[in-house]
Amino acid sequence: MAFELPKLEYDYAALEPNIDARTMEIHHTKHHQAYVTNLNNALAGGTWENKSLEEIMANVSKLPVAVRNNGGGHFNHTMFWQVMSPKGGGNPASELLDALNRYFGSFDKFKEQFTAAAMTRFGSGWAWLVKTGDELKITSTPNQDNPLMDVAEVKGMPILGVDVWEHAYYLKYQNRRNEYLAAFWNVVNWDNVTRRMKL
Ligand code: MN3
């Protein structure tokens, strides 16, 4: 069973004005689709063809670099669409809020540290909130790597991620990654992040 491009649960324009419709459409139909296509091509006919994405991530160091790049791309974007919502933003409910207070001092300090991780990721990559055991940590990865990969510096289950590749923001924000990241908080789907934390 080949991997498929997931449908979004909202329209491309639904995250306006925080993330513009044109960026969403190109990001989903071109960038994400390319990761899916290239992942399927890289796996075709091999022993990893029918494995789960999670299993592939955990063994990525043994696999061709095309699997690392495109498998990561498929996983990361699938999650990215789900941790955003037109009804997002605001504060998380108490369960997640309590955990963020505990590990980062306050919700504002969590947002500062996550934004700093995203701002200081040189070039292309992602910033993450990950669950490792009972603990929450902030990290970032280059390219399409993620914390599920055996090559990751900080490993864990990602529960929130933000794409800081220029293709995620350049049309609207050009080089102003800081403005894109400030707008991102207005669309974070905290209910989805909380569900992930409880898995
Ligand atoms: Mn992207």
Coordinates of N, CA, C and O in Angstrom, one line a residue, residues 118-119 121 123-127 162-169 177 180-181:
A118 N 13.1 27.7 16.6 CA 12.7 27.9 15.2 C 13.5 29.0 14.5 O 13.8 28.9 13.3
M119 N 13.7 30.0 15.2 CA 14.5 31.2 14.7 C 15.9 30.8 14.4 O 16.6 31.3 13.5
R121 N 17.2 27.8 13.9 CA 17.5 26.7 12.9 C 18.0 27.3 11.6 O 17.3 28.0 10.9
G123 N 19.0 27.8 7.9 CA 18.6 27.2 6.7 C 17.2 26.6 6.9 O 16.3 27.2 7.5
S124 N 17.0 25.4 6.3 CA 15.7 24.7 6.3 C 15.6 23.7 7.4 O 16.5 23.0 7.7
G125 N 14.4 23.6 8.0 CA 14.2 22.6 9.0 C 12.9 22.8 9.8 O 12.0 23.4 9.3
W126 N 12.9 22.2 11.0 CA 11.7 22.2 11.8 C 12.0 22.5 13.3 O 13.1 22.1 13.7
A127 N 11.1 23.1 14.0 CA 11.2 23.2 15.5 C 10.1 22.3 16.0 O 9.0 22.2 15.4
V162 N 6.7 23.0 13.7 CA 6.5 24.1 12.8 C 7.6 24.0 11.7 O 8.8 23.8 12.0
D163 N 7.2 24.2 10.5 CA 8.0 24.1 9.3 C 8.7 25.5 9.1 O 8.0 26.5 9.0
V164 N 10.0 25.5 9.1 CA 10.7 26.8 8.9 C 11.5 26.8 7.6 O 12.3 27.6 7.4
W165 N 11.1 25.9 6.7 CA 11.6 26.0 5.3 C 11.0 27.3 4.7 O 9.8 27.7 5.0
E166 N 11.7 28.0 3.9 CA 11.2 29.3 3.3 C 9.9 29.0 2.5 O 9.1 29.9 2.5
H167 N 9.7 27.8 2.0 CA 8.5 27.6 1.2 C 7.3 27.7 2.1 O 6.2 27.8 1.6
A168 N 7.4 27.6 3.4 CA 6.3 27.7 4.3 C 5.8 29.1 4.6 O 4.7 29.3 5.1
Y169 N 6.7 30.1 4.2 CA 6.3 31.5 4.6 C 6.7 32.6 3.6 O 6.3 33.7 3.7
R177 N 10.9 35.5 9.0 CA 10.5 34.2 9.7 C 9.9 34.5 11.1 O 9.0 33.9 11.5
Y180 N 6.2 35.2 10.6 CA 5.5 33.9 10.4 C 5.3 33.1 11.7 O 4.2 32.6 12.0
L181 N 6.4 33.1 12.5 CA 6.3 32.3 13.7 C 5.3 33.0 14.7 O 4.6 32.3 15.4

